Short mmCIF file of C-alpha atoms and ligand atoms in Angstrom, two decimals:
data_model
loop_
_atom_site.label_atom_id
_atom_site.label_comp_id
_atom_site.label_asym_id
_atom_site.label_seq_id
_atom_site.Cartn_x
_atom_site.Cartn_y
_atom_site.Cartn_z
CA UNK A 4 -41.18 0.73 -50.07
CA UNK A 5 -40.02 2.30 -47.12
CA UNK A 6 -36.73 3.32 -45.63
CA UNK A 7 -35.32 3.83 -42.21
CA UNK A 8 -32.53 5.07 -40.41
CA UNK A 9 -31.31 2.28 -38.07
CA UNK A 10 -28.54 1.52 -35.52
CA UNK A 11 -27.22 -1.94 -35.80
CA UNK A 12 -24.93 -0.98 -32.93
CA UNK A 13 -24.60 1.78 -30.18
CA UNK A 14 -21.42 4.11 -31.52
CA UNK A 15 -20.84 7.38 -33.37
CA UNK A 16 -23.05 9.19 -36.00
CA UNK A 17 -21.70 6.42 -38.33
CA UNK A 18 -23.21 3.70 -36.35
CA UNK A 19 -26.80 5.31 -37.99
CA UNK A 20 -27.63 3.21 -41.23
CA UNK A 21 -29.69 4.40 -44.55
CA UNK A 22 -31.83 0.89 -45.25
CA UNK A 23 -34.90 -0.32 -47.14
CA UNK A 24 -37.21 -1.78 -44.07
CA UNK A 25 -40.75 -3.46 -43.99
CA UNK A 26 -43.42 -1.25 -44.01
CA UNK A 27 -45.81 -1.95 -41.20
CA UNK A 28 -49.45 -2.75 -41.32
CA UNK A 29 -51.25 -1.08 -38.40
CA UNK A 30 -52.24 -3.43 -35.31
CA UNK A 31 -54.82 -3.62 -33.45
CA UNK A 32 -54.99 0.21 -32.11
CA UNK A 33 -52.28 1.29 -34.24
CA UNK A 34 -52.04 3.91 -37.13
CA UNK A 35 -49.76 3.73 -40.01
CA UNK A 36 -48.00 7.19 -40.41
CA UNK A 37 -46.41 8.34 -43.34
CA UNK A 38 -43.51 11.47 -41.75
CA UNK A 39 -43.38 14.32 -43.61
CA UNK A 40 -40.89 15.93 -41.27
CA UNK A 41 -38.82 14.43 -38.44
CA UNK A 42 -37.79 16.54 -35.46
CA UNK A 43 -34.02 15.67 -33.95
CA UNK A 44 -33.80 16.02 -29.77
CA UNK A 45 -30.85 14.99 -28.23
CA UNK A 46 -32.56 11.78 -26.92
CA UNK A 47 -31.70 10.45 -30.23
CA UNK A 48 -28.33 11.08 -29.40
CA UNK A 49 -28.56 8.94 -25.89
CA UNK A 50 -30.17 6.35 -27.62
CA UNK A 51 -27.57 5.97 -30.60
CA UNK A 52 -24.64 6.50 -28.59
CA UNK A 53 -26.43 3.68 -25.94
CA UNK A 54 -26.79 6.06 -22.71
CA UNK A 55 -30.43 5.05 -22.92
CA UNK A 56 -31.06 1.60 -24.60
CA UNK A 57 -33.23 0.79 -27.48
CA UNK A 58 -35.69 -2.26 -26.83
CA UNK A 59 -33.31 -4.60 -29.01
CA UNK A 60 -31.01 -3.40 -32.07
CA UNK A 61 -30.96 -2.88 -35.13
CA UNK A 62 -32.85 -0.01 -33.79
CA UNK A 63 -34.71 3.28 -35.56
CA UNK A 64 -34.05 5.87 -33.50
CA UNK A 65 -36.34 9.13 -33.23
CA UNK A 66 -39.27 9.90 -31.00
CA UNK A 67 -40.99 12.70 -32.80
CA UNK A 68 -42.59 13.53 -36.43
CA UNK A 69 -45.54 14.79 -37.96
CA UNK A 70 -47.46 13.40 -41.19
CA UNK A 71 -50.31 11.99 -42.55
CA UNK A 72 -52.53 9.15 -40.98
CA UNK A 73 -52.11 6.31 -44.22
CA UNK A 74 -54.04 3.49 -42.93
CA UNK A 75 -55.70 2.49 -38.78
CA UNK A 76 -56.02 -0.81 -37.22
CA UNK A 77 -58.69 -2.40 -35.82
CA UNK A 78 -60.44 -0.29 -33.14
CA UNK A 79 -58.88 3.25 -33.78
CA UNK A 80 -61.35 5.86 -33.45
CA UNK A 81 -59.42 8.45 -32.62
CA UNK A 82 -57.76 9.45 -36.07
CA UNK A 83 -58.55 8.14 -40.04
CA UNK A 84 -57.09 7.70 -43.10
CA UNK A 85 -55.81 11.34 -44.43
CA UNK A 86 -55.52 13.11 -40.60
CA UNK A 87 -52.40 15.00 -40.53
CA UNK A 88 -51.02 14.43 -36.88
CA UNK A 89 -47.89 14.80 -35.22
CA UNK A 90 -46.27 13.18 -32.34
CA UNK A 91 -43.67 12.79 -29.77
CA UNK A 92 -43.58 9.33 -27.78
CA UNK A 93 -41.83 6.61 -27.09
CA UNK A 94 -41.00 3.91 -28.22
CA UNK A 95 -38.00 5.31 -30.67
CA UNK A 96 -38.81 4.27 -34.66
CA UNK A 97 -39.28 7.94 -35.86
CA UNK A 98 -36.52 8.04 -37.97
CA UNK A 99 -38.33 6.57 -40.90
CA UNK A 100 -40.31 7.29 -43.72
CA UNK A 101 -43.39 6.08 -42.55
CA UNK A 102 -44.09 3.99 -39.11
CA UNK A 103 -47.07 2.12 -37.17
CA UNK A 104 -47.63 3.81 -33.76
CA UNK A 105 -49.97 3.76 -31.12
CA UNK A 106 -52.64 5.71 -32.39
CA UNK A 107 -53.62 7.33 -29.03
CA UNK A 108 -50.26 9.20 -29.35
CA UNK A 109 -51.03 10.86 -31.88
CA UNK A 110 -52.33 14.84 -31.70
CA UNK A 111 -54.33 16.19 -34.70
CA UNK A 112 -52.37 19.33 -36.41
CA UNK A 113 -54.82 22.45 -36.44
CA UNK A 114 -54.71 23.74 -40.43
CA UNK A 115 -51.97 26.67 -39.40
CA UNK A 116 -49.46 24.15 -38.67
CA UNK A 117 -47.20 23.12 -41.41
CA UNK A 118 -45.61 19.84 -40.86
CA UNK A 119 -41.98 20.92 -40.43
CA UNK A 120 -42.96 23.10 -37.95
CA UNK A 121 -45.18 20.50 -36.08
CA UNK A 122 -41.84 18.16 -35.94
CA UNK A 123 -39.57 20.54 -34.91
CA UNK A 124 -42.13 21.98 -31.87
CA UNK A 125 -43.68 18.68 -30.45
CA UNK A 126 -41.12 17.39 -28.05
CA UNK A 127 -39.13 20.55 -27.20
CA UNK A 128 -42.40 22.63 -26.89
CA UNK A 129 -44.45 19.85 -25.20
CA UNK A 130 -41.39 20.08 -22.46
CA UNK A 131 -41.06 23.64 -22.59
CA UNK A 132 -44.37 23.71 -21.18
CA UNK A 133 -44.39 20.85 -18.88
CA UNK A 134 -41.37 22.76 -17.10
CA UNK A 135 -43.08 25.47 -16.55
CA UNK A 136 -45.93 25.34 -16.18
CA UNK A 137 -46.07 21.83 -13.87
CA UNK A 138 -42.34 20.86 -12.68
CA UNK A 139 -42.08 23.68 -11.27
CA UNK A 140 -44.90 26.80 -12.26
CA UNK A 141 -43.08 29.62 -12.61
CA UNK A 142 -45.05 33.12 -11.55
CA UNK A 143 -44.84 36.22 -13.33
CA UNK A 144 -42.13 38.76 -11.51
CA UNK A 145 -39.95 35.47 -10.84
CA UNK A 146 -36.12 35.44 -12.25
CA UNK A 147 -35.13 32.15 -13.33
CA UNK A 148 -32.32 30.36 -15.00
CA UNK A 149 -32.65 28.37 -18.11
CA UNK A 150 -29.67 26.60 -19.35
CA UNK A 151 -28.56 25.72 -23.09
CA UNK A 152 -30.85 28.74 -24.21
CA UNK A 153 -30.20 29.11 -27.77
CA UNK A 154 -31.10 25.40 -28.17
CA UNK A 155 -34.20 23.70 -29.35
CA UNK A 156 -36.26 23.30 -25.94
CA UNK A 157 -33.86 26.75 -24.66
CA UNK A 158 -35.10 28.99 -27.02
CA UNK A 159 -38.64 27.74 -26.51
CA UNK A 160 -38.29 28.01 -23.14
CA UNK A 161 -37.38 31.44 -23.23
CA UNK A 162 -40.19 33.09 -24.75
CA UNK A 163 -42.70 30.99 -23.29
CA UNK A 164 -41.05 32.27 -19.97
CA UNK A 165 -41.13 35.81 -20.95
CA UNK A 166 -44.72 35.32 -21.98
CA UNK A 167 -45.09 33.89 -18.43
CA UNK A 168 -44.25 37.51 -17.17
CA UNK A 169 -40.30 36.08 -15.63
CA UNK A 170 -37.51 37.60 -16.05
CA UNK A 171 -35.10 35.42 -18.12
CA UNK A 172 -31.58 34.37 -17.33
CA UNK A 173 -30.59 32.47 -20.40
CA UNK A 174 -26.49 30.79 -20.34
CA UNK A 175 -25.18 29.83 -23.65
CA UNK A 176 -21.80 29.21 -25.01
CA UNK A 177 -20.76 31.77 -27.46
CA UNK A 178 -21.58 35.56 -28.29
CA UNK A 179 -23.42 34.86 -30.93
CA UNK A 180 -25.48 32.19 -29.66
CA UNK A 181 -26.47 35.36 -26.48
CA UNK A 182 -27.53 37.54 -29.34
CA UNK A 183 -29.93 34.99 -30.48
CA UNK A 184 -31.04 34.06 -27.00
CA UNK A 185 -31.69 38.67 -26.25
CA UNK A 186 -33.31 38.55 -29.90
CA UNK A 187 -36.03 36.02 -28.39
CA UNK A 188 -36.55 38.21 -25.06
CA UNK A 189 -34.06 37.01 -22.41
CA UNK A 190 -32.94 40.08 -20.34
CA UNK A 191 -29.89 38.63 -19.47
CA UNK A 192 -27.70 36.25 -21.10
CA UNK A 193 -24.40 34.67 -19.39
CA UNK A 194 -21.41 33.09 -21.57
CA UNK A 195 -20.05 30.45 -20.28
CA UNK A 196 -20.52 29.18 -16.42
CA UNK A 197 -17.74 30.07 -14.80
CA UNK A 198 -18.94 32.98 -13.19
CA UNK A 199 -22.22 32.02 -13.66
CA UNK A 200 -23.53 31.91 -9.67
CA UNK A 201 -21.68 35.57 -9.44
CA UNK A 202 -23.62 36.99 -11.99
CA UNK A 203 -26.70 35.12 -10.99
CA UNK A 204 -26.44 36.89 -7.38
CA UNK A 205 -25.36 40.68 -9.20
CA UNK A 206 -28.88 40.29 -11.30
CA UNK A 207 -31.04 39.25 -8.43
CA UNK A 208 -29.40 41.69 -5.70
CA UNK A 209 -28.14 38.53 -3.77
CA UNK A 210 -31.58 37.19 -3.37
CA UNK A 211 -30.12 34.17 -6.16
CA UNK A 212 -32.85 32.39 -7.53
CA UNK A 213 -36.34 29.77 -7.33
CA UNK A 214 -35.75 27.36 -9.88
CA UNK A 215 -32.84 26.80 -12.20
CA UNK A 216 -33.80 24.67 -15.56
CA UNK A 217 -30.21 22.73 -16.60
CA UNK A 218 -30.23 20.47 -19.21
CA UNK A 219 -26.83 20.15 -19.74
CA UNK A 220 -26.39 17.76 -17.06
CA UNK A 221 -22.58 16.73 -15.69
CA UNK A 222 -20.83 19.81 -16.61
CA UNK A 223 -23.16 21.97 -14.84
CA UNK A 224 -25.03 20.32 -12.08
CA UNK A 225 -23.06 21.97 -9.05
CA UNK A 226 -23.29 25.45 -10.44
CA UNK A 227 -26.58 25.06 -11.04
CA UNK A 228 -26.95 24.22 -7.31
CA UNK A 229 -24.89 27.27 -6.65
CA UNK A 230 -27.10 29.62 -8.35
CA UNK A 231 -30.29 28.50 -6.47
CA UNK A 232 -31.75 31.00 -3.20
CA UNK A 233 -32.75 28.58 -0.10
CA UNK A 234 -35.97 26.08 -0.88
CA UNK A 235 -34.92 26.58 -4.37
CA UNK A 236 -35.88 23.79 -6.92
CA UNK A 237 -32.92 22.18 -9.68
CA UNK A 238 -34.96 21.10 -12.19
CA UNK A 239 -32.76 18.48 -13.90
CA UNK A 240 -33.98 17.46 -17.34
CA UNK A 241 -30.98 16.39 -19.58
CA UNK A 242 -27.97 15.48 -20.10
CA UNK A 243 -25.87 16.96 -22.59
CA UNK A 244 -22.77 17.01 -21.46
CA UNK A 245 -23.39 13.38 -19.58
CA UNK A 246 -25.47 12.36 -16.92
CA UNK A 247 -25.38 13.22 -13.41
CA UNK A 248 -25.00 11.43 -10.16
CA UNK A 249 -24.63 12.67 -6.84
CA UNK A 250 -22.54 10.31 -4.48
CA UNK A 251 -24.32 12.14 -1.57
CA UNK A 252 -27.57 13.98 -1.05
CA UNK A 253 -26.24 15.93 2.06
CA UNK A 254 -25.06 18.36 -0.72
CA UNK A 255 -28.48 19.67 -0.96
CA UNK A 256 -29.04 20.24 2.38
CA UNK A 257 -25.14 21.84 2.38
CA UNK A 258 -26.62 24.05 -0.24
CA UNK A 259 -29.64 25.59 1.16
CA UNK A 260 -32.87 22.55 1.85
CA UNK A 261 -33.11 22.38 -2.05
CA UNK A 262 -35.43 20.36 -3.77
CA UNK A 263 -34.10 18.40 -7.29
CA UNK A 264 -36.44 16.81 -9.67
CA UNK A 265 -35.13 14.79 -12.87
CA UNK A 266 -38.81 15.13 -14.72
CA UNK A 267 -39.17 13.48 -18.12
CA UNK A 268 -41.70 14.43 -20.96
CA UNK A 269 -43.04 10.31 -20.73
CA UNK A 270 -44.24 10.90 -17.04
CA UNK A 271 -46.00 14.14 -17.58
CA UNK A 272 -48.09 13.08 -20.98
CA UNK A 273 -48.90 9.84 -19.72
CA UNK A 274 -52.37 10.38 -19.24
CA UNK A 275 -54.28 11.30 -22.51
CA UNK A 276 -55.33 14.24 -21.28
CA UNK A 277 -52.47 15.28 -20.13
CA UNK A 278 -51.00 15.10 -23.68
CA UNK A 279 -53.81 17.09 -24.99
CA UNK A 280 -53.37 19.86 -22.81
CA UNK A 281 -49.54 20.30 -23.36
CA UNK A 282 -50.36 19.90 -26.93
CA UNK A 283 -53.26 22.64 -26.84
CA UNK A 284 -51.14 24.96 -24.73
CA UNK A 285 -48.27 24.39 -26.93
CA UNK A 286 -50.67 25.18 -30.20
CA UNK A 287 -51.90 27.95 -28.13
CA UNK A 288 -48.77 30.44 -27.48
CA UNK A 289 -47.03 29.47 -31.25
CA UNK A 290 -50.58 30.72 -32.63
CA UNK A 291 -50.92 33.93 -30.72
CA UNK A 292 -46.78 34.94 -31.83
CA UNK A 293 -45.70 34.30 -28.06
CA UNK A 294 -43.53 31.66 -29.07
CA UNK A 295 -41.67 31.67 -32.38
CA UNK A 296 -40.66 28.28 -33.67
CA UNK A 297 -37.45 28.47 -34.91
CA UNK A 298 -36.68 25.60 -37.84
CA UNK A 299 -32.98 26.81 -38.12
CA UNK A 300 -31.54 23.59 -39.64
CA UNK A 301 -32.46 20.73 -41.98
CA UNK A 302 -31.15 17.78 -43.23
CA UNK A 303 -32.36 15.29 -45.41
CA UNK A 304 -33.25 11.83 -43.22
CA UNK A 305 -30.63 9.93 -44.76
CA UNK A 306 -28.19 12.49 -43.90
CA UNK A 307 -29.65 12.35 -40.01
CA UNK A 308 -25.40 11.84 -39.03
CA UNK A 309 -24.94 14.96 -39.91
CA UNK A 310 -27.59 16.16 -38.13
CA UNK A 311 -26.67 14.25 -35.35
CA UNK A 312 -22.97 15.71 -35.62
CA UNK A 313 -23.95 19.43 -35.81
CA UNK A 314 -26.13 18.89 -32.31
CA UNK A 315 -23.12 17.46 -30.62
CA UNK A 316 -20.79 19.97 -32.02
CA UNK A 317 -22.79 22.60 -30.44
CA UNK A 318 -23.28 24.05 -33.80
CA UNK A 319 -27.11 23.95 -33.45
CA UNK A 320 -29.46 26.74 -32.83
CA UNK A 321 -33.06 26.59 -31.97
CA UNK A 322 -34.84 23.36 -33.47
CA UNK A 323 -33.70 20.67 -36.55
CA UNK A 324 -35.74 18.76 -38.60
CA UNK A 325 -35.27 15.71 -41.12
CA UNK A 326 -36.67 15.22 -44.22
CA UNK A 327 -37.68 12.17 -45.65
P1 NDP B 421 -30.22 21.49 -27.76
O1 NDP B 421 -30.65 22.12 -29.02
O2 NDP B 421 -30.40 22.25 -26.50
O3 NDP B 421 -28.70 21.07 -27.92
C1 NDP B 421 -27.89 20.81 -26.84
C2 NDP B 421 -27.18 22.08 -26.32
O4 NDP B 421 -26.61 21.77 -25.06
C3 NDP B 421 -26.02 22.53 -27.19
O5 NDP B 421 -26.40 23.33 -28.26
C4 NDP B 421 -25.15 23.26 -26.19
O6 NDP B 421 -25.52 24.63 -26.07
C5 NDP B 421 -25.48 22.57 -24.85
N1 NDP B 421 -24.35 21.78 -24.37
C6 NDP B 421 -23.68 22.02 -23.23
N2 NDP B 421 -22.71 21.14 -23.06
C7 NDP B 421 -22.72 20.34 -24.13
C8 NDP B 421 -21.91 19.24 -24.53
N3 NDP B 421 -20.89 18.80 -23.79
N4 NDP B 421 -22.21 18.63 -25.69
C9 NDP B 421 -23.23 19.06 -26.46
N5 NDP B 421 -24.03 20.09 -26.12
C10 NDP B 421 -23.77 20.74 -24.96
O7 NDP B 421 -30.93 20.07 -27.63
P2 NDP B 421 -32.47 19.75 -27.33
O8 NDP B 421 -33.27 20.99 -27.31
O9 NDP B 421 -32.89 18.62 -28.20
O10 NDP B 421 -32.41 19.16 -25.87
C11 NDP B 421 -31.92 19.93 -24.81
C12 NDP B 421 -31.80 19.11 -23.57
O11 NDP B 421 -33.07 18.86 -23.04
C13 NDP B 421 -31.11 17.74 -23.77
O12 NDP B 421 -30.30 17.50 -22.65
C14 NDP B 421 -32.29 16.80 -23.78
O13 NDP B 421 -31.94 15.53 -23.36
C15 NDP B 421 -33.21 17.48 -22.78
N6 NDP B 421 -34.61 17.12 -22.95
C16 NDP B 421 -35.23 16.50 -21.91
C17 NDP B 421 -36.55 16.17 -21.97
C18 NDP B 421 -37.20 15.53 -20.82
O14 NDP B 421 -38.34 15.09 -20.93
N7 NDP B 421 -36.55 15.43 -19.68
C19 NDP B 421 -37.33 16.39 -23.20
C20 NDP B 421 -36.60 17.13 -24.22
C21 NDP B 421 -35.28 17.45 -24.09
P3 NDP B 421 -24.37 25.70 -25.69
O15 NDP B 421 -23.36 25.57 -26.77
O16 NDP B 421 -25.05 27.02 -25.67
O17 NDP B 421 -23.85 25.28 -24.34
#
């Protein structure tokens, strides 16, 4: 037996559907995975609402978890029967009770790592680190900007930042979402963006800044641009609010010769190795106490619309798991 949460079509939270589904036997180079936890990222958002679209619908949604391996398929050496692994990849399907992926995917848990912390640090941590440490690698002494900070990848962000040795501009939407956000080490934290590129240029003494982090997309794309210091990189990762497009490039030359990048977790853990060293570096910084994982809501799976309701309502702080 084995149930799934599926979208029949793109829509609301409604459109997600509680349903008994096939469970899969492993291909070749596939493992079977039964989820003990599921982590929730806005990308399932994209994909439900149809922003980004599934391979062909019904759909199960959900591109992280962490569990045990139940069963491999023919030439899988990498992980056996009883591993517990976790995992954030496409292709979607991880909003299920148990699910064949591609077992090369997969990253063994080290013993410390319960699984509902495993789900709810794989893809925000994994892109934490990928931002900083390769988008654009930040160097201790640096001020930089991080958007959305009292959210899943925000928070993360923010102390791995600190850890880094930067000084942390963190901008958030509500008081008590900046006390969180100064609880995990940000020296300063901005409500709101309106005078977001003023305060930006008051904290850095009008030097502004080397790299802004915004993952909140339409609503904050040009003051992002406007809190950048010549050369400066916008580091363009999401789109919360919608997505972005810019009718003319000349903008960033009006702006200062910036650079913009619109990186995606897929590109950078392509490569196996890649994966592993995210993954290691990741394990690494939540082992030593540098990064605090913080598992601040959960829902049971079948419930995932309310899950998916509390992101969008903003009502969210640091990461949210599902249970199966
Ligand atoms: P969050 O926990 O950060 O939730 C989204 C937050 O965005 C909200 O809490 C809210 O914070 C802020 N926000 C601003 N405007 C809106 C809006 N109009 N509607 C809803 N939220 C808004 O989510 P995640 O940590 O899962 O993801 C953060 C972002 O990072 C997403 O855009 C996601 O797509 C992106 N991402 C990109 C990856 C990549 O590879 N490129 C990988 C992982 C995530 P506040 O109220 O403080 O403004």
């Amino acid at each position: 037996m084995n149930h799934a949460i599926r979208v029949h079509e793109y829509g609301g939270p409604e459109a997600m559907v509680w349903e008994e589904v096939p469970l899969p036997a492993p291909r070749p180079g596939e493992a079977l995975v039964r989820h003990a936890a599921i982590g929730l990222n806005y990308i399932d958002v994209y994909f439900r609402t149809g922003l980004y679209k599934a391979p062909a619908l019904p759909a199960t949604i959900g591109m992280e978890a962490a569990g045990v391996v139940e069963a491999v398929g023919e030439g899988v050496t990498h992980v056996v029967p009883g591993d517990r692994v976790a995992y954030a990849t496409a292709p979607i399907g991880a909003y299920a009770e148990a699910r064949a992926i591609k077992a090369d995917r997969l990253v063994k848990l080290p013993d410390a790592i319960p699984f509902d912390q495993a789900a709810a640090m794989m893809l925000q941590g994994m892109t934490a680190c990928f931002l900083l440490t390769r988008t654009y690698k930040v160097q201790a002494g640096q001020t930089i900007l991080v958007h959305a900070a009292a959210g899943g990848v925000g928070l993360i962000m923010v102390q791995w930042a600190k850890h880094l040795g930067c000084t942390v501009i963190g901008c958030v939407s509500s008081d008590a979402k900046a006390e969180l956000v100064r609880a995990h080490g940000a020296d300063h934290v901005v409500v709101g963006t309106e005078s977001l590129p003023a305060r930006v240029k008051e904290i850095t003494g009008g030097a502004m800044l080397p790299v802004v982090f915004d993952s909140v997309g339409r609503d904050t794309f040009m003051t992002s641009l406007d809190c950048l210091a010549p050369f400066g990189m916008m580091v363009s990762y999401g789109n919360a609010s919608g997505p972005v497009s810019i009718a003319d490039i000349g903008i960033l030359a009006a702006k200062g010769s910036l650079y913009l990048t619109r990186p995606t977790l897929a590109t950078y853990t392509a490569k196996r190795e890649d994966l592993d060293a995210c993954a290691t570096a990741l394990f690494d910084v939540v082992a030593k106490g540098a990064v605090k994982i913080n598992v601040n809501q959960r829902f049971a799976l079948k419930d995932a619309a309310e899950a998916h309701r509390a992101l969008e309502g903003r009502r969210t702080t640091g990461s949210t798991i599902l249970l199966p």
